CSV table of C-alpha atoms in Angstrom, one decimal:
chain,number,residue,atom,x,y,z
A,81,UNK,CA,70.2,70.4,93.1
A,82,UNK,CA,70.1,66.9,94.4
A,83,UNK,CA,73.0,65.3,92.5
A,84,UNK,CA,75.2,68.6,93.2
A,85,UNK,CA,76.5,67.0,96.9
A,86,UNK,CA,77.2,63.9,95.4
A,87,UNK,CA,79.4,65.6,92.6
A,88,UNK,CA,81.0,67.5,95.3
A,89,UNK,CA,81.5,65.0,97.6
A,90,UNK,CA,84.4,63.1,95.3
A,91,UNK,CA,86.0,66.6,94.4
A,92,UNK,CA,86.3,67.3,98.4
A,93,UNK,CA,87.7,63.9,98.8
A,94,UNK,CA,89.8,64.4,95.7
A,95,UNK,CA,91.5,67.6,97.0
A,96,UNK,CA,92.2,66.5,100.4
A,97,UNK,CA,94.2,63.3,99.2
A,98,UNK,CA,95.7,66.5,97.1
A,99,UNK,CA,96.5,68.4,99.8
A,100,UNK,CA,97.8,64.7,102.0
A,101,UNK,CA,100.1,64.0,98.8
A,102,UNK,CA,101.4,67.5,98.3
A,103,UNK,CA,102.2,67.8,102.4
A,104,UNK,CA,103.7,64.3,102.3
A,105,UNK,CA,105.8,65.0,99.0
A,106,UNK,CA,106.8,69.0,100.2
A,107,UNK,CA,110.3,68.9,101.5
A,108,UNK,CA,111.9,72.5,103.0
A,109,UNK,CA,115.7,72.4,103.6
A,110,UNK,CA,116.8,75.4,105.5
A,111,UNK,CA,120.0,76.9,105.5
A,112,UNK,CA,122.7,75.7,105.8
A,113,UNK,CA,121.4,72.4,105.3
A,114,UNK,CA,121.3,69.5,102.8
A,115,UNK,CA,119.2,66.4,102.7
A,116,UNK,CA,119.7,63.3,101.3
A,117,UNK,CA,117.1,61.4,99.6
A,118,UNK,CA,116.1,57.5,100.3
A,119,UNK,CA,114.3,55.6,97.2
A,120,UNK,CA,111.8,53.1,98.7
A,121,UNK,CA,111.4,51.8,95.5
A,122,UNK,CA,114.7,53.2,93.7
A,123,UNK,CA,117.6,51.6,95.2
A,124,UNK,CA,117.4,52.8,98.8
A,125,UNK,CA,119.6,56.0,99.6
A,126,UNK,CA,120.9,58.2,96.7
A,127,UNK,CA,125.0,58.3,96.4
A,128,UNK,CA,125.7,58.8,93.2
A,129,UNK,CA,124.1,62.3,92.9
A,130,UNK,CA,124.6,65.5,94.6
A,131,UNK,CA,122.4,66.2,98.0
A,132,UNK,CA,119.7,68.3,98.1
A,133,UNK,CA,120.3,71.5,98.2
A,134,UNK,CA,117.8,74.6,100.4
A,135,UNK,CA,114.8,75.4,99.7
A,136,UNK,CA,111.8,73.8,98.5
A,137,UNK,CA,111.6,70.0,97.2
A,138,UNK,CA,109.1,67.7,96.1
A,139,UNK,CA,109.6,64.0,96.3
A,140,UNK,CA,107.5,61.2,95.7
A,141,UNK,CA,105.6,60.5,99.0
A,142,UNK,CA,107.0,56.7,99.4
A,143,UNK,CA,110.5,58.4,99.6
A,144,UNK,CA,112.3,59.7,102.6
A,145,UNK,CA,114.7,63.1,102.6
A,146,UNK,CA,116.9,62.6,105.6
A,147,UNK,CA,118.5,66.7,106.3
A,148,UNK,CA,121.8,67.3,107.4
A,149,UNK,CA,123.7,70.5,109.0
A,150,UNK,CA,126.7,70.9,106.4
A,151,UNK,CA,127.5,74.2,108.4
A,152,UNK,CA,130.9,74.3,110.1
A,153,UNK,CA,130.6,72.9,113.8
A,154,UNK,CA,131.4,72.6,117.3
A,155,UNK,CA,131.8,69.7,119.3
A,156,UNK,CA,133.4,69.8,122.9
A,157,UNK,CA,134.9,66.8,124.9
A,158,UNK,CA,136.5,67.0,127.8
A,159,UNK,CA,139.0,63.9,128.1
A,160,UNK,CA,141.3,61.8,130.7
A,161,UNK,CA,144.5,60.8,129.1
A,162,UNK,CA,148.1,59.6,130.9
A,163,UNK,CA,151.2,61.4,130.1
A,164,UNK,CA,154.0,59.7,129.3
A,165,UNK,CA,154.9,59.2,132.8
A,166,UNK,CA,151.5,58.0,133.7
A,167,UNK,CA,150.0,61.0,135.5
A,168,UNK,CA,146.5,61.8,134.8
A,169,UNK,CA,145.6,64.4,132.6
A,170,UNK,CA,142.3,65.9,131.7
A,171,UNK,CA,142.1,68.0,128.4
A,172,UNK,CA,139.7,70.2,126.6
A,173,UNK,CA,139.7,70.5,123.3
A,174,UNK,CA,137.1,71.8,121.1
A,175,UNK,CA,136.9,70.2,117.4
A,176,UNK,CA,135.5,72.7,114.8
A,177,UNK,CA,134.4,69.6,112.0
A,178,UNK,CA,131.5,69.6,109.1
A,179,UNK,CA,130.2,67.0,106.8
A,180,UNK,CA,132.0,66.3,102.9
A,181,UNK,CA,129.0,67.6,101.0
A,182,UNK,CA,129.5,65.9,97.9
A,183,UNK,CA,129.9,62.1,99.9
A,184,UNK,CA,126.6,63.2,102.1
A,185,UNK,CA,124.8,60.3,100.6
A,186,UNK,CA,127.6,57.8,101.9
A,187,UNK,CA,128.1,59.6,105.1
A,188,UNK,CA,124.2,58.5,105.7
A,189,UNK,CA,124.6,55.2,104.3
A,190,UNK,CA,127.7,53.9,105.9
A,191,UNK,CA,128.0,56.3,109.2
A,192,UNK,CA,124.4,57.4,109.9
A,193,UNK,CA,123.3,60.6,111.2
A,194,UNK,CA,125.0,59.6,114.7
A,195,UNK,CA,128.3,60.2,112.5
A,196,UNK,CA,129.5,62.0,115.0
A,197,UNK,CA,129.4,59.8,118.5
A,198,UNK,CA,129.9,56.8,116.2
A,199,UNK,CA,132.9,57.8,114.3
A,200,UNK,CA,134.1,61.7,115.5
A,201,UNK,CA,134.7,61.5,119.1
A,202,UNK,CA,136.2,58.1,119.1
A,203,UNK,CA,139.2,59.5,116.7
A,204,UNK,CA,139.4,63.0,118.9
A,205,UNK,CA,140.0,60.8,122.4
A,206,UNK,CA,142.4,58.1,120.5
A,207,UNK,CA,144.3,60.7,118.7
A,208,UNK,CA,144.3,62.8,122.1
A,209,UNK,CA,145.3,59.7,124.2
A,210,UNK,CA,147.9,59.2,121.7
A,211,UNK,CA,149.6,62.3,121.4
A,212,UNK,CA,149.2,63.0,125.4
A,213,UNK,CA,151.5,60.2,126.3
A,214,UNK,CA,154.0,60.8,124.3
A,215,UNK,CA,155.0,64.4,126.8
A,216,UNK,CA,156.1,64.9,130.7
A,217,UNK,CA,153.4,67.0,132.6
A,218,UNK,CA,155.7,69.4,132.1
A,219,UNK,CA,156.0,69.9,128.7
A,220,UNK,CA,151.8,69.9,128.3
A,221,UNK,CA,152.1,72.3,131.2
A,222,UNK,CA,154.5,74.3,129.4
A,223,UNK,CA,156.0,74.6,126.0
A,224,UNK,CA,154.3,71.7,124.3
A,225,UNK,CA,150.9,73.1,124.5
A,226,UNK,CA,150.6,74.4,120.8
A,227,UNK,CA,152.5,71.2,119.1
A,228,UNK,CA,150.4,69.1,121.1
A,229,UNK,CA,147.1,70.4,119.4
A,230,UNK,CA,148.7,70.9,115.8
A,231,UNK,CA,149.4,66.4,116.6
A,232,UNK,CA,145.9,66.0,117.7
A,233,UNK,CA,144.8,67.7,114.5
A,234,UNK,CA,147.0,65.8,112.2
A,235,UNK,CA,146.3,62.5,114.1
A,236,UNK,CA,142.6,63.0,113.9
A,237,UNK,CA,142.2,64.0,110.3
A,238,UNK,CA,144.3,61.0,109.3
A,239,UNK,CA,140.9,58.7,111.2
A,240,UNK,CA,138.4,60.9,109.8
A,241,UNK,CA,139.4,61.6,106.3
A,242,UNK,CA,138.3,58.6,104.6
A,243,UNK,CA,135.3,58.8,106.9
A,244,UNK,CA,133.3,61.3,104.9
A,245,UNK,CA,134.0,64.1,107.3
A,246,UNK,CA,136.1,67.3,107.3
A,247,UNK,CA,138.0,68.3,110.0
A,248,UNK,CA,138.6,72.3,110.2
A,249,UNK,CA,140.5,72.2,113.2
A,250,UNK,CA,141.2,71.0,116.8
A,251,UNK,CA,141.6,73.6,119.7
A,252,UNK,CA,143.4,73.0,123.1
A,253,UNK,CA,140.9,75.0,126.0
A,254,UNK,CA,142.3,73.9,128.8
A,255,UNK,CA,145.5,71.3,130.3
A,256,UNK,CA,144.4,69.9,134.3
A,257,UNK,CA,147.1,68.5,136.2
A,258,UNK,CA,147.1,67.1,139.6
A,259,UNK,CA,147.8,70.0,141.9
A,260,UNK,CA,150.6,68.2,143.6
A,261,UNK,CA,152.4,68.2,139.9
A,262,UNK,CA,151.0,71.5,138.8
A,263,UNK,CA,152.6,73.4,142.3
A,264,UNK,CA,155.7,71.6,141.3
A,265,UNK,CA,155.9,72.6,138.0
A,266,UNK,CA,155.3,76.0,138.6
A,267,UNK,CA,158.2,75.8,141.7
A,268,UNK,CA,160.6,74.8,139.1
A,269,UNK,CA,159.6,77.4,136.5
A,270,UNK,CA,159.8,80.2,139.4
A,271,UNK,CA,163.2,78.8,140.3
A,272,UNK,CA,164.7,78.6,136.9
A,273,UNK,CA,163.5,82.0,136.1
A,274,UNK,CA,165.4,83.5,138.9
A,275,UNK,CA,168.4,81.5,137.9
A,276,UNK,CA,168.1,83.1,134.5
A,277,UNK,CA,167.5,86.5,136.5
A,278,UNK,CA,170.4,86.1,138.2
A,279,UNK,CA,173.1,85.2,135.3
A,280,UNK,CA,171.4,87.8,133.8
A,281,UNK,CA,172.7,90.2,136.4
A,282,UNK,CA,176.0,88.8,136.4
A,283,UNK,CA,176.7,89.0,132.4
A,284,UNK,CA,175.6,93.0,133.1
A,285,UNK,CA,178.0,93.4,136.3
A,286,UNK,CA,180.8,91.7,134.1
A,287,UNK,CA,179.7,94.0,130.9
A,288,UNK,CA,179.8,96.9,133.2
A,289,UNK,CA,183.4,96.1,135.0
A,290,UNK,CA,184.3,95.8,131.1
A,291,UNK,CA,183.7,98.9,129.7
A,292,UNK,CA,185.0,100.9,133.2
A,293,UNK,CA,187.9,99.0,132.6
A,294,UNK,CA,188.4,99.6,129.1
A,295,UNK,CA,187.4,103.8,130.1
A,296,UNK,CA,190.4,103.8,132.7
A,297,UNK,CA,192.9,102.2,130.2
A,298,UNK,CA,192.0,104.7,127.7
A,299,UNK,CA,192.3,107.5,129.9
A,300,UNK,CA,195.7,106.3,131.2
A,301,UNK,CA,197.0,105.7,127.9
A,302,UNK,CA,195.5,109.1,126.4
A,303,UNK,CA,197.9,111.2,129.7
A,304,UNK,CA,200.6,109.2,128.8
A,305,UNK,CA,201.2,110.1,125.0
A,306,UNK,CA,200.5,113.3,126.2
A,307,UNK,CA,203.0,113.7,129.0
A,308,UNK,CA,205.5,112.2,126.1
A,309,UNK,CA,204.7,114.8,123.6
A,310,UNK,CA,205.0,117.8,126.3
A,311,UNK,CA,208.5,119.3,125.6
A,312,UNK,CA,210.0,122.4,127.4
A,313,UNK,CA,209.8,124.2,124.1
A,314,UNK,CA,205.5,123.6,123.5
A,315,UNK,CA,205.4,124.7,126.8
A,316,UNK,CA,207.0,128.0,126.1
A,317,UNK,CA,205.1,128.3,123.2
A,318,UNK,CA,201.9,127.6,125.1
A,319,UNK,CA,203.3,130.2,127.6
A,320,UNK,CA,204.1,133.1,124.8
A,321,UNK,CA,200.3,132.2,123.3
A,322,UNK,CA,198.9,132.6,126.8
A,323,UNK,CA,200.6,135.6,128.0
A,324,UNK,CA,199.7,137.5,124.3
A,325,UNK,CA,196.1,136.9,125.3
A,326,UNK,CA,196.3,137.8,128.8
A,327,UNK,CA,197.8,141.2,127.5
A,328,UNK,CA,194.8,142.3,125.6
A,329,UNK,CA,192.5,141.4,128.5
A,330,UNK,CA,191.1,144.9,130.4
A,331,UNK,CA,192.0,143.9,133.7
A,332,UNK,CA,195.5,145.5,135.2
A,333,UNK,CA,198.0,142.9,136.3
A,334,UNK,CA,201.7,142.7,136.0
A,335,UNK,CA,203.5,140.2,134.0
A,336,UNK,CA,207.1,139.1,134.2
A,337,UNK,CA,208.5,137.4,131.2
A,338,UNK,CA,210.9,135.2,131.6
A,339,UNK,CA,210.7,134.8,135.0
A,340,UNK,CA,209.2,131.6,135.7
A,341,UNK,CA,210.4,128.3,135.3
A,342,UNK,CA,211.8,127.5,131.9
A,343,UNK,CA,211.5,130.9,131.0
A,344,UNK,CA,207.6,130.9,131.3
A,345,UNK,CA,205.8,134.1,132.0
A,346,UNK,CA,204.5,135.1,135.3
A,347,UNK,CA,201.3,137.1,136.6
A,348,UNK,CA,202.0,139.2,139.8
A,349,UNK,CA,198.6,140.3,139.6
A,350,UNK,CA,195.2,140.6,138.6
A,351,UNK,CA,192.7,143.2,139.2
């Protein structure tokens, strides 16, 4: 009974540098994450293997697993750039971006986990400061909108590329003009509009002139090849036709042939 405590006493100690080493080697990566490993005594961080995936790891307590989000996401700047006139402009843009999960390793290595204010953001506001200066208020105001962010995109992804990150995309929120520039703008589109309004009205007036025109010349030339192809003879026949049906009609009347003008029929009456 007297030597059982001091058997004990090295199994406690034994199980709670256990339990130290297993909580110090235990490594959870959740989802949507990845980690990448750092060799104290191996070389330093791992590149030429693939991160760590989820779940549960164990790692030799000396080394470090740094974890990474290699989910799709969101960063949002809001930006002052100059047109090409040199007006200020301030621009939102969201940037929808993720880390290259096979390069993790050298994304940690070379960029650190402050990847994105050391590397991201500085190629969104150059790329944005480019692409901004080469258009008039107007046309970010306007029409340009959409090529504008489809520039940014391109001119971004060119920095990043070889930078270990992926760039998804690059979305325009928002154009801010002074409001001097902006009510000026929009005076000139309101007027322009109401130009196009108005030659609008007068292609429709001309179009309409057009086809009464056309109506009227028809007609007139329809009465003339009629009144050309009217001879005294149709028109007795037309008379004869007309007074055969006026003979079988019920109603008592008296008819005179031959004693209208050339020779037409005429009705003294009708009851």
């Amino acid at each position: 009974m007297e030597k059982l405590p001091k058997v004990a006493l090295p199994v406690v100690f034994i199980l709670i540098a256990l339990v130290i080493l297993i909580t110090k080697s235990a490594v959870t990566i959740g989802s949507g994450e990845a980690g990448v490993l750092y060799k104290t005594f191996g070389g330093g961080v791992v590149t030429d293997k693939p991160p760590m995936g989820e779940g549960f790891h164990i790692v030799a307590p000396w080394n470090d697993v740094f974890v990474y989000e290699v989910r799709q996401q969101e960063v949002f700047e809001k930006m002052k750039v100059l047109s090409s006139n040199g007006l200020d402009i301030q621009l939102d843009a969201s940037t929808w971006f993720q880390p290259k999960y096979s390069d993790l390793g050298k994304l940690h290595q070379e960029k650190s986990e402050q990847y994105k204010e050391r590397i991201l953001l500085p190629a969104i506001r150059s790329a944005a400061r480019s692409v901004v200066g080469r258009y008039t208020p107007e046309q970010l105001y306007s029409s340009k909108r959409d090529a504008i962010q489809v520039e940014i995109y391109e001119e971004t992804k060119k920095i990043v590329d070889d930078q270990y990150i992926q760039l998804n995309d690059v979305l325009i929120r928002d154009v801010t003009l002074p409001p001097t520039i902006k009510e000026a703008i929009e005076r000139k589109l309101k007027q322009e509009q109401e130009s196009l309004e108005y030659e609008f009205r007068l292609v429709t007036a001309a179009k309409e002139a057009d086809k009464v025109r056309i109506e009227a010349q028809g007609k007139a030339d329809a009465n003339r090849i009629l009144s050309a192809s009217l001879t005294d003879k149709i028109l007795q026949d037309k008379g004869i036709d007309a007074t055969l049906e006026l003979s079988q009609s019920p109603n008592s009347k008296v008819i005179v042939v031959g004693g209208g003008d050339a020779g037409l029929p005429l009705i003294l009456g009708n009851n």
